[in-house]
Amino acid sequence: MSNEWPAKPAPTCPVSGSGQEQESPPRAAPLAPGRLPMVGHVWPLMRDPFTFFESLRRRGDIVLIHIGRRPIYVLTTARLAHSVLVENARYFDKGMVYEAVHPLSGNGLLASGRELHRRQRRIIQPLFHKDMIRAYAETMSGEARKLADSWRPGQRVAVDEAMVELTLTTLVRSMFSGRLPRSVVTDILHSLPIFTRGMVARTVLPAWLCRVSGFDRRFLDAAGRLRSAVDAVVQSDHPDGVEGGNLLSHLRAARDPETGEGMSDELIRDELVSIMMAGTETTAATMAWTCHELARNPAVEQRLRAELHDVLDGRPAAYGDLPALAYTRAVVNEALRRYSLLMLFRRATQPVVLGGVQLPAGADVMFSQLDLHRDDRPFPEPDRFEPERWLADRESLPPRDAFIPFGAGNRRCIGEGYAQAEAVIALATILGRWRLAPVPGHSVRRVAAAMPRPNSLPMTVTAVANQGGGLSHV
Ligand code: HEM
């Protein structure tokens, strides 16, 4: 199946005037139906973005929509997304997302402009190197064990909230060795949904609607509180030795390999806020959705449990277990595929021809990773939760460019290795001890946040008894 994809030849994306223009004249992108005066296509996008993106995919590979009066070109194939993120990344910047998150993440990696981004990425990349993740993994395992220890048989747990708290606590410990006051952690937990919902709203709603609906005020208030909390920690924190230190101490010590320059306190604050914002709800949602899917797919759960029993036999998972936890990794990969980010944006910095469509300088481009991962050419039966698709022989695996939960190119997620290690280690540690069953009668829906999350996910926990290879619960 994989060699049938892509069905069309890869598009080119030459810059007009570069002398490399495509031979056939540019075509116009079809306009999506349902555009309303003033708001454009905002209602279908806000009401049910999942169905809206699917409907656009059926219309063509580039479809024009409007957010308010602003035209947006929606890309519906992974090939075009790859063209924008990788092959022609130099013609695009972050655009609308920059405007939406800048008040929160400032000049941090998430939204920084090209030059600063290049420098900061060079400095920060080593902090997410394998050896560093090995060190963070002890915290990942320890925090997951604490959570597993705190549950009692028969307890009803809000798994969505538990996962957000777990990922945030783990990240805070990796960043500051746990020195963030509890009140600040609580404040962040309270603010996170305001950011992720606010981010979508501030990106897709016309500015006037954000103002009158109160989204802007709530987002900016929460952003101000979080920035000053992290500021206070950065300023009060004395530089400690790098050895055995935390992410903050590494950021202080980091130097640009080319110029030898370090970072100001403000920039360190922006980077920490960026990481906190990008790394918490994303990983938490992946773990929560994994629990949800396991409960709906008994055969998958059984195979996972057999692996956890063989590899861990009830003990917490460690970094060294990752290679042996192949099925758990495949389960997490499949959750990443089924529940990816809702939308990514870019803005053309100069006129470009993309997939045969002429885009003017300043044109906004958007695609939904979640929808791209439902393309049935690289992912047969895309609505099935099937971890086995990630365990096939190399040549039968889904093509690498079709699966981009962490983005691609120079803005690819810096925390990819961290997130994957955390999801596998934490889930293996928790699920090695507990079985999570859905609460009867509760229906779980996807909420359209930056990373879609469950509306709520109450589950009842039952202790797993490992009995010499046979598995049961008590
Ligand atoms: C399942 C979890 C995660 C997913 C699905 C995810 C996804 C992504 C994606 C798609 C991007 C690229 C955005 C773009 O191109 O516009 C990104 C960027 C980023 N992510 Fe993640 N992420 C996850 C976890 C993390 C974690 C754990 C951290 C940090 C500990 C992190 C930190 C960042 C940062 C700082 C950026 C900006 C990178 C840059 O522009 O250089 N992410 N993430």
Short mmCIF file of N, CA and C in Angstrom, two decimals, residues 113-232:
data_model
loop_
_atom_site.label_atom_id
_atom_site.label_comp_id
_atom_site.label_asym_id
_atom_site.label_seq_id
_atom_site.Cartn_x
_atom_site.Cartn_y
_atom_site.Cartn_z
N GLY A 113 11.22 34.78 15.58
CA GLY A 113 11.50 35.04 14.17
C GLY A 113 12.73 34.28 13.71
N ARG A 114 12.93 34.28 12.40
CA ARG A 114 13.91 33.40 11.76
C ARG A 114 15.32 33.44 12.37
N GLU A 115 15.91 34.66 12.47
CA GLU A 115 17.31 34.76 12.90
C GLU A 115 17.48 34.32 14.35
N LEU A 116 16.61 34.87 15.22
CA LEU A 116 16.69 34.52 16.64
C LEU A 116 16.44 33.02 16.80
N HIS A 117 15.48 32.51 16.05
CA HIS A 117 15.16 31.09 16.16
C HIS A 117 16.36 30.22 15.85
N ARG A 118 17.07 30.59 14.77
CA ARG A 118 18.21 29.77 14.37
C ARG A 118 19.25 29.71 15.50
N ARG A 119 19.51 30.88 16.09
CA ARG A 119 20.51 30.94 17.16
C ARG A 119 20.05 30.15 18.39
N GLN A 120 18.78 30.38 18.79
CA GLN A 120 18.27 29.74 20.01
C GLN A 120 18.18 28.23 19.85
N ARG A 121 17.78 27.81 18.67
CA ARG A 121 17.64 26.37 18.43
C ARG A 121 19.01 25.68 18.56
N ARG A 122 20.03 26.38 18.03
CA ARG A 122 21.39 25.84 18.10
C ARG A 122 21.82 25.70 19.57
N ILE A 123 21.43 26.67 20.39
CA ILE A 123 21.84 26.64 21.80
C ILE A 123 21.05 25.58 22.58
N ILE A 124 19.74 25.49 22.29
CA ILE A 124 18.88 24.67 23.14
C ILE A 124 18.85 23.19 22.72
N GLN A 125 19.08 22.95 21.44
CA GLN A 125 19.00 21.56 20.93
C GLN A 125 19.74 20.55 21.82
N PRO A 126 20.99 20.87 22.25
CA PRO A 126 21.71 19.86 23.05
C PRO A 126 21.01 19.51 24.36
N LEU A 127 20.12 20.40 24.85
CA LEU A 127 19.44 20.09 26.11
C LEU A 127 18.37 19.02 25.92
N PHE A 128 18.09 18.68 24.66
CA PHE A 128 17.13 17.60 24.39
C PHE A 128 17.82 16.40 23.74
N HIS A 129 19.14 16.37 23.90
CA HIS A 129 19.91 15.24 23.38
C HIS A 129 19.58 13.97 24.18
N LYS A 130 19.83 12.81 23.55
CA LYS A 130 19.52 11.52 24.19
C LYS A 130 20.04 11.41 25.63
N ASP A 131 21.27 11.88 25.84
CA ASP A 131 21.86 11.74 27.19
C ASP A 131 21.10 12.56 28.22
N MET A 132 20.58 13.72 27.77
CA MET A 132 19.80 14.55 28.69
C MET A 132 18.46 13.86 28.97
N ILE A 133 17.87 13.28 27.93
CA ILE A 133 16.57 12.63 28.12
C ILE A 133 16.71 11.44 29.07
N ARG A 134 17.84 10.77 28.98
CA ARG A 134 18.11 9.67 29.91
C ARG A 134 18.04 10.20 31.36
N ALA A 135 18.57 11.41 31.57
CA ALA A 135 18.54 11.98 32.93
C ALA A 135 17.10 12.41 33.30
N TYR A 136 16.38 13.06 32.36
CA TYR A 136 14.99 13.46 32.66
C TYR A 136 14.12 12.22 32.90
N ALA A 137 14.52 11.07 32.29
CA ALA A 137 13.68 9.87 32.38
C ALA A 137 13.52 9.40 33.82
N GLU A 138 14.51 9.66 34.66
CA GLU A 138 14.38 9.26 36.07
C GLU A 138 13.21 10.01 36.71
N THR A 139 13.10 11.31 36.37
CA THR A 139 11.97 12.09 36.89
C THR A 139 10.66 11.57 36.31
N MET A 140 10.66 11.27 35.00
CA MET A 140 9.43 10.76 34.36
C MET A 140 8.93 9.51 35.08
N SER A 141 9.86 8.59 35.34
CA SER A 141 9.48 7.33 35.96
C SER A 141 9.05 7.57 37.42
N GLY A 142 9.80 8.40 38.13
CA GLY A 142 9.51 8.66 39.54
C GLY A 142 8.15 9.31 39.73
N GLU A 143 7.84 10.30 38.88
CA GLU A 143 6.54 10.99 39.02
C GLU A 143 5.39 10.05 38.66
N ALA A 144 5.59 9.20 37.64
CA ALA A 144 4.53 8.25 37.26
C ALA A 144 4.30 7.25 38.38
N ARG A 145 5.41 6.82 39.02
CA ARG A 145 5.26 5.87 40.12
C ARG A 145 4.47 6.50 41.27
N LYS A 146 4.78 7.78 41.56
CA LYS A 146 4.05 8.47 42.64
C LYS A 146 2.55 8.50 42.33
N LEU A 147 2.22 8.79 41.07
CA LEU A 147 0.80 8.85 40.70
C LEU A 147 0.17 7.46 40.88
N ALA A 148 0.87 6.42 40.37
CA ALA A 148 0.33 5.06 40.49
C ALA A 148 0.17 4.67 41.96
N ASP A 149 1.12 5.09 42.80
CA ASP A 149 1.04 4.78 44.24
C ASP A 149 -0.17 5.44 44.90
N SER A 150 -0.58 6.60 44.34
CA SER A 150 -1.64 7.37 45.02
C SER A 150 -3.04 6.81 44.74
N TRP A 151 -3.18 5.91 43.78
CA TRP A 151 -4.51 5.38 43.45
C TRP A 151 -4.87 4.19 44.33
N ARG A 152 -6.17 3.98 44.50
CA ARG A 152 -6.68 2.85 45.29
C ARG A 152 -7.64 2.04 44.43
N PRO A 153 -7.70 0.69 44.64
CA PRO A 153 -8.60 -0.13 43.82
C PRO A 153 -10.04 0.40 43.87
N GLY A 154 -10.66 0.48 42.71
CA GLY A 154 -12.05 0.93 42.63
C GLY A 154 -12.20 2.44 42.54
N GLN A 155 -11.08 3.17 42.69
CA GLN A 155 -11.16 4.64 42.65
C GLN A 155 -11.54 5.12 41.24
N ARG A 156 -12.34 6.19 41.21
CA ARG A 156 -12.65 6.82 39.92
C ARG A 156 -11.68 7.99 39.74
N VAL A 157 -10.94 7.95 38.62
CA VAL A 157 -9.89 8.95 38.40
C VAL A 157 -10.24 9.79 37.17
N ALA A 158 -10.07 11.10 37.26
CA ALA A 158 -10.21 11.96 36.07
C ALA A 158 -8.90 11.86 35.30
N VAL A 159 -8.83 10.89 34.37
CA VAL A 159 -7.55 10.56 33.73
C VAL A 159 -7.01 11.75 32.93
N ASP A 160 -7.89 12.51 32.28
CA ASP A 160 -7.42 13.68 31.51
C ASP A 160 -6.70 14.66 32.43
N GLU A 161 -7.31 14.94 33.59
CA GLU A 161 -6.67 15.91 34.51
C GLU A 161 -5.41 15.33 35.13
N ALA A 162 -5.47 14.04 35.47
CA ALA A 162 -4.30 13.41 36.09
C ALA A 162 -3.09 13.47 35.15
N MET A 163 -3.34 13.30 33.84
CA MET A 163 -2.23 13.30 32.88
C MET A 163 -1.65 14.72 32.71
N VAL A 164 -2.51 15.73 32.74
CA VAL A 164 -2.00 17.11 32.63
C VAL A 164 -1.13 17.41 33.86
N GLU A 165 -1.62 17.02 35.03
CA GLU A 165 -0.86 17.30 36.25
C GLU A 165 0.47 16.54 36.23
N LEU A 166 0.40 15.29 35.75
CA LEU A 166 1.63 14.48 35.71
C LEU A 166 2.66 15.09 34.75
N THR A 167 2.23 15.47 33.55
CA THR A 167 3.21 15.99 32.58
C THR A 167 3.75 17.34 33.05
N LEU A 168 2.88 18.15 33.65
CA LEU A 168 3.37 19.46 34.11
C LEU A 168 4.36 19.28 35.27
N THR A 169 4.00 18.43 36.23
CA THR A 169 4.90 18.23 37.38
C THR A 169 6.25 17.68 36.90
N THR A 170 6.19 16.73 35.96
CA THR A 170 7.42 16.14 35.44
C THR A 170 8.27 17.21 34.75
N LEU A 171 7.61 18.03 33.95
CA LEU A 171 8.34 19.07 33.20
C LEU A 171 8.93 20.10 34.17
N VAL A 172 8.14 20.50 35.15
CA VAL A 172 8.62 21.49 36.12
C VAL A 172 9.82 20.93 36.88
N ARG A 173 9.77 19.65 37.22
CA ARG A 173 10.91 19.04 37.93
C ARG A 173 12.13 18.98 37.00
N SER A 174 11.90 18.69 35.71
CA SER A 174 13.03 18.65 34.77
C SER A 174 13.60 20.05 34.59
N MET A 175 12.73 21.06 34.67
CA MET A 175 13.19 22.43 34.40
C MET A 175 13.85 23.06 35.61
N PHE A 176 13.20 22.89 36.79
CA PHE A 176 13.67 23.63 37.96
C PHE A 176 14.03 22.72 39.12
N SER A 177 14.20 21.45 38.90
CA SER A 177 14.39 20.49 40.00
C SER A 177 13.27 20.64 41.02
N GLY A 178 12.06 20.91 40.56
CA GLY A 178 10.90 20.95 41.46
C GLY A 178 10.83 22.16 42.35
N ARG A 179 11.61 23.22 42.03
CA ARG A 179 11.61 24.35 42.96
C ARG A 179 10.49 25.36 42.71
N LEU A 180 9.56 25.02 41.81
CA LEU A 180 8.46 25.96 41.59
C LEU A 180 7.46 25.81 42.74
N PRO A 181 7.06 26.94 43.39
CA PRO A 181 6.11 26.80 44.50
C PRO A 181 4.81 26.15 44.04
N ARG A 182 4.20 25.38 44.94
CA ARG A 182 2.97 24.65 44.61
C ARG A 182 1.88 25.59 44.06
N SER A 183 1.81 26.81 44.63
CA SER A 183 0.76 27.74 44.19
C SER A 183 0.95 28.09 42.70
N VAL A 184 2.22 28.14 42.26
CA VAL A 184 2.47 28.48 40.86
C VAL A 184 2.05 27.31 39.97
N VAL A 185 2.38 26.09 40.44
CA VAL A 185 1.98 24.90 39.65
C VAL A 185 0.46 24.88 39.51
N THR A 186 -0.23 25.16 40.60
CA THR A 186 -1.70 25.15 40.57
C THR A 186 -2.20 26.22 39.60
N ASP A 187 -1.56 27.37 39.64
CA ASP A 187 -1.97 28.45 38.75
C ASP A 187 -1.76 28.05 37.28
N ILE A 188 -0.64 27.38 37.01
CA ILE A 188 -0.39 26.96 35.62
C ILE A 188 -1.43 25.94 35.18
N LEU A 189 -1.73 24.99 36.09
CA LEU A 189 -2.72 23.96 35.74
C LEU A 189 -4.05 24.61 35.39
N HIS A 190 -4.37 25.67 36.12
CA HIS A 190 -5.62 26.37 35.89
C HIS A 190 -5.56 27.14 34.55
N SER A 191 -4.37 27.66 34.23
CA SER A 191 -4.25 28.51 33.04
C SER A 191 -4.12 27.73 31.74
N LEU A 192 -3.59 26.48 31.82
CA LEU A 192 -3.28 25.77 30.58
C LEU A 192 -4.44 25.66 29.59
N PRO A 193 -5.65 25.25 30.08
CA PRO A 193 -6.76 25.19 29.11
C PRO A 193 -7.09 26.57 28.54
N ILE A 194 -6.87 27.63 29.34
CA ILE A 194 -7.14 28.98 28.81
C ILE A 194 -6.18 29.26 27.65
N PHE A 195 -4.92 28.80 27.79
CA PHE A 195 -3.97 29.04 26.70
C PHE A 195 -4.32 28.24 25.46
N THR A 196 -4.56 26.93 25.66
CA THR A 196 -4.73 26.11 24.47
C THR A 196 -6.04 26.43 23.76
N ARG A 197 -7.09 26.70 24.53
CA ARG A 197 -8.34 27.09 23.88
C ARG A 197 -8.19 28.49 23.29
N GLY A 198 -7.55 29.38 24.10
CA GLY A 198 -7.36 30.76 23.66
C GLY A 198 -6.51 30.84 22.42
N MET A 199 -5.53 29.91 22.32
CA MET A 199 -4.65 29.93 21.16
C MET A 199 -5.44 29.66 19.88
N VAL A 200 -6.31 28.63 19.95
CA VAL A 200 -7.13 28.32 18.78
C VAL A 200 -8.03 29.52 18.47
N ALA A 201 -8.69 30.04 19.52
CA ALA A 201 -9.63 31.15 19.31
C ALA A 201 -8.90 32.36 18.74
N ARG A 202 -7.74 32.70 19.32
CA ARG A 202 -7.02 33.89 18.86
C ARG A 202 -6.47 33.71 17.45
N THR A 203 -6.29 32.44 17.04
CA THR A 203 -5.79 32.20 15.69
C THR A 203 -6.94 32.23 14.68
N VAL A 204 -8.05 31.60 15.03
CA VAL A 204 -9.08 31.45 14.00
C VAL A 204 -10.22 32.47 14.08
N LEU A 205 -10.40 33.12 15.21
CA LEU A 205 -11.51 34.08 15.26
C LEU A 205 -11.02 35.46 14.82
N PRO A 206 -11.87 36.22 14.15
CA PRO A 206 -11.49 37.59 13.84
C PRO A 206 -11.17 38.35 15.13
N ALA A 207 -10.23 39.31 15.05
CA ALA A 207 -9.74 40.00 16.26
C ALA A 207 -10.88 40.62 17.06
N TRP A 208 -11.88 41.22 16.37
CA TRP A 208 -12.96 41.90 17.10
C TRP A 208 -13.77 40.90 17.92
N LEU A 209 -13.93 39.67 17.36
CA LEU A 209 -14.72 38.66 18.07
C LEU A 209 -13.97 38.18 19.33
N CYS A 210 -12.64 38.07 19.22
CA CYS A 210 -11.84 37.69 20.39
C CYS A 210 -11.97 38.73 21.49
N ARG A 211 -12.02 39.98 21.08
CA ARG A 211 -12.11 41.04 22.08
C ARG A 211 -13.47 41.00 22.77
N VAL A 212 -14.55 41.00 21.96
CA VAL A 212 -15.87 41.10 22.59
C VAL A 212 -16.25 39.82 23.35
N SER A 213 -15.72 38.67 22.92
CA SER A 213 -16.10 37.43 23.60
C SER A 213 -15.35 37.23 24.92
N GLY A 214 -14.32 38.06 25.16
CA GLY A 214 -13.57 37.93 26.42
C GLY A 214 -12.39 36.97 26.31
N PHE A 215 -12.25 36.26 25.16
CA PHE A 215 -11.13 35.32 24.99
C PHE A 215 -9.80 36.04 25.20
N ASP A 216 -9.70 37.23 24.58
CA ASP A 216 -8.44 37.98 24.64
C ASP A 216 -8.06 38.31 26.07
N ARG A 217 -9.04 38.82 26.83
CA ARG A 217 -8.72 39.26 28.18
C ARG A 217 -8.27 38.08 29.04
N ARG A 218 -9.04 36.96 28.94
CA ARG A 218 -8.68 35.79 29.75
C ARG A 218 -7.29 35.28 29.37
N PHE A 219 -7.02 35.24 28.06
CA PHE A 219 -5.72 34.74 27.58
C PHE A 219 -4.59 35.64 28.07
N LEU A 220 -4.78 36.96 27.90
CA LEU A 220 -3.69 37.88 28.25
C LEU A 220 -3.47 37.93 29.76
N ASP A 221 -4.57 37.85 30.55
CA ASP A 221 -4.40 37.81 32.02
C ASP A 221 -3.60 36.59 32.44
N ALA A 222 -4.02 35.43 31.90
CA ALA A 222 -3.34 34.18 32.29
C ALA A 222 -1.88 34.22 31.82
N ALA A 223 -1.64 34.77 30.62
CA ALA A 223 -0.26 34.84 30.09
C ALA A 223 0.59 35.72 31.01
N GLY A 224 0.03 36.85 31.44
CA GLY A 224 0.77 37.77 32.31
C GLY A 224 1.13 37.08 33.62
N ARG A 225 0.16 36.31 34.18
CA ARG A 225 0.42 35.64 35.47
C ARG A 225 1.53 34.60 35.33
N LEU A 226 1.45 33.81 34.24
CA LEU A 226 2.44 32.75 34.06
C LEU A 226 3.84 33.34 33.82
N ARG A 227 3.90 34.40 33.01
CA ARG A 227 5.21 34.99 32.71
C ARG A 227 5.83 35.56 33.99
N SER A 228 5.00 36.23 34.82
CA SER A 228 5.65 36.80 36.01
C SER A 228 6.02 35.71 37.02
N ALA A 229 5.25 34.61 37.06
CA ALA A 229 5.62 33.52 37.98
C ALA A 229 6.98 32.93 37.57
N VAL A 230 7.13 32.67 36.28
CA VAL A 230 8.40 32.06 35.83
C VAL A 230 9.54 33.08 35.98
N ASP A 231 9.25 34.35 35.71
CA ASP A 231 10.23 35.41 35.92
C ASP A 231 10.79 35.38 37.33
N ALA A 232 9.85 35.27 38.30
CA ALA A 232 10.27 35.31 39.70
C ALA A 232 11.21 34.14 39.99
#
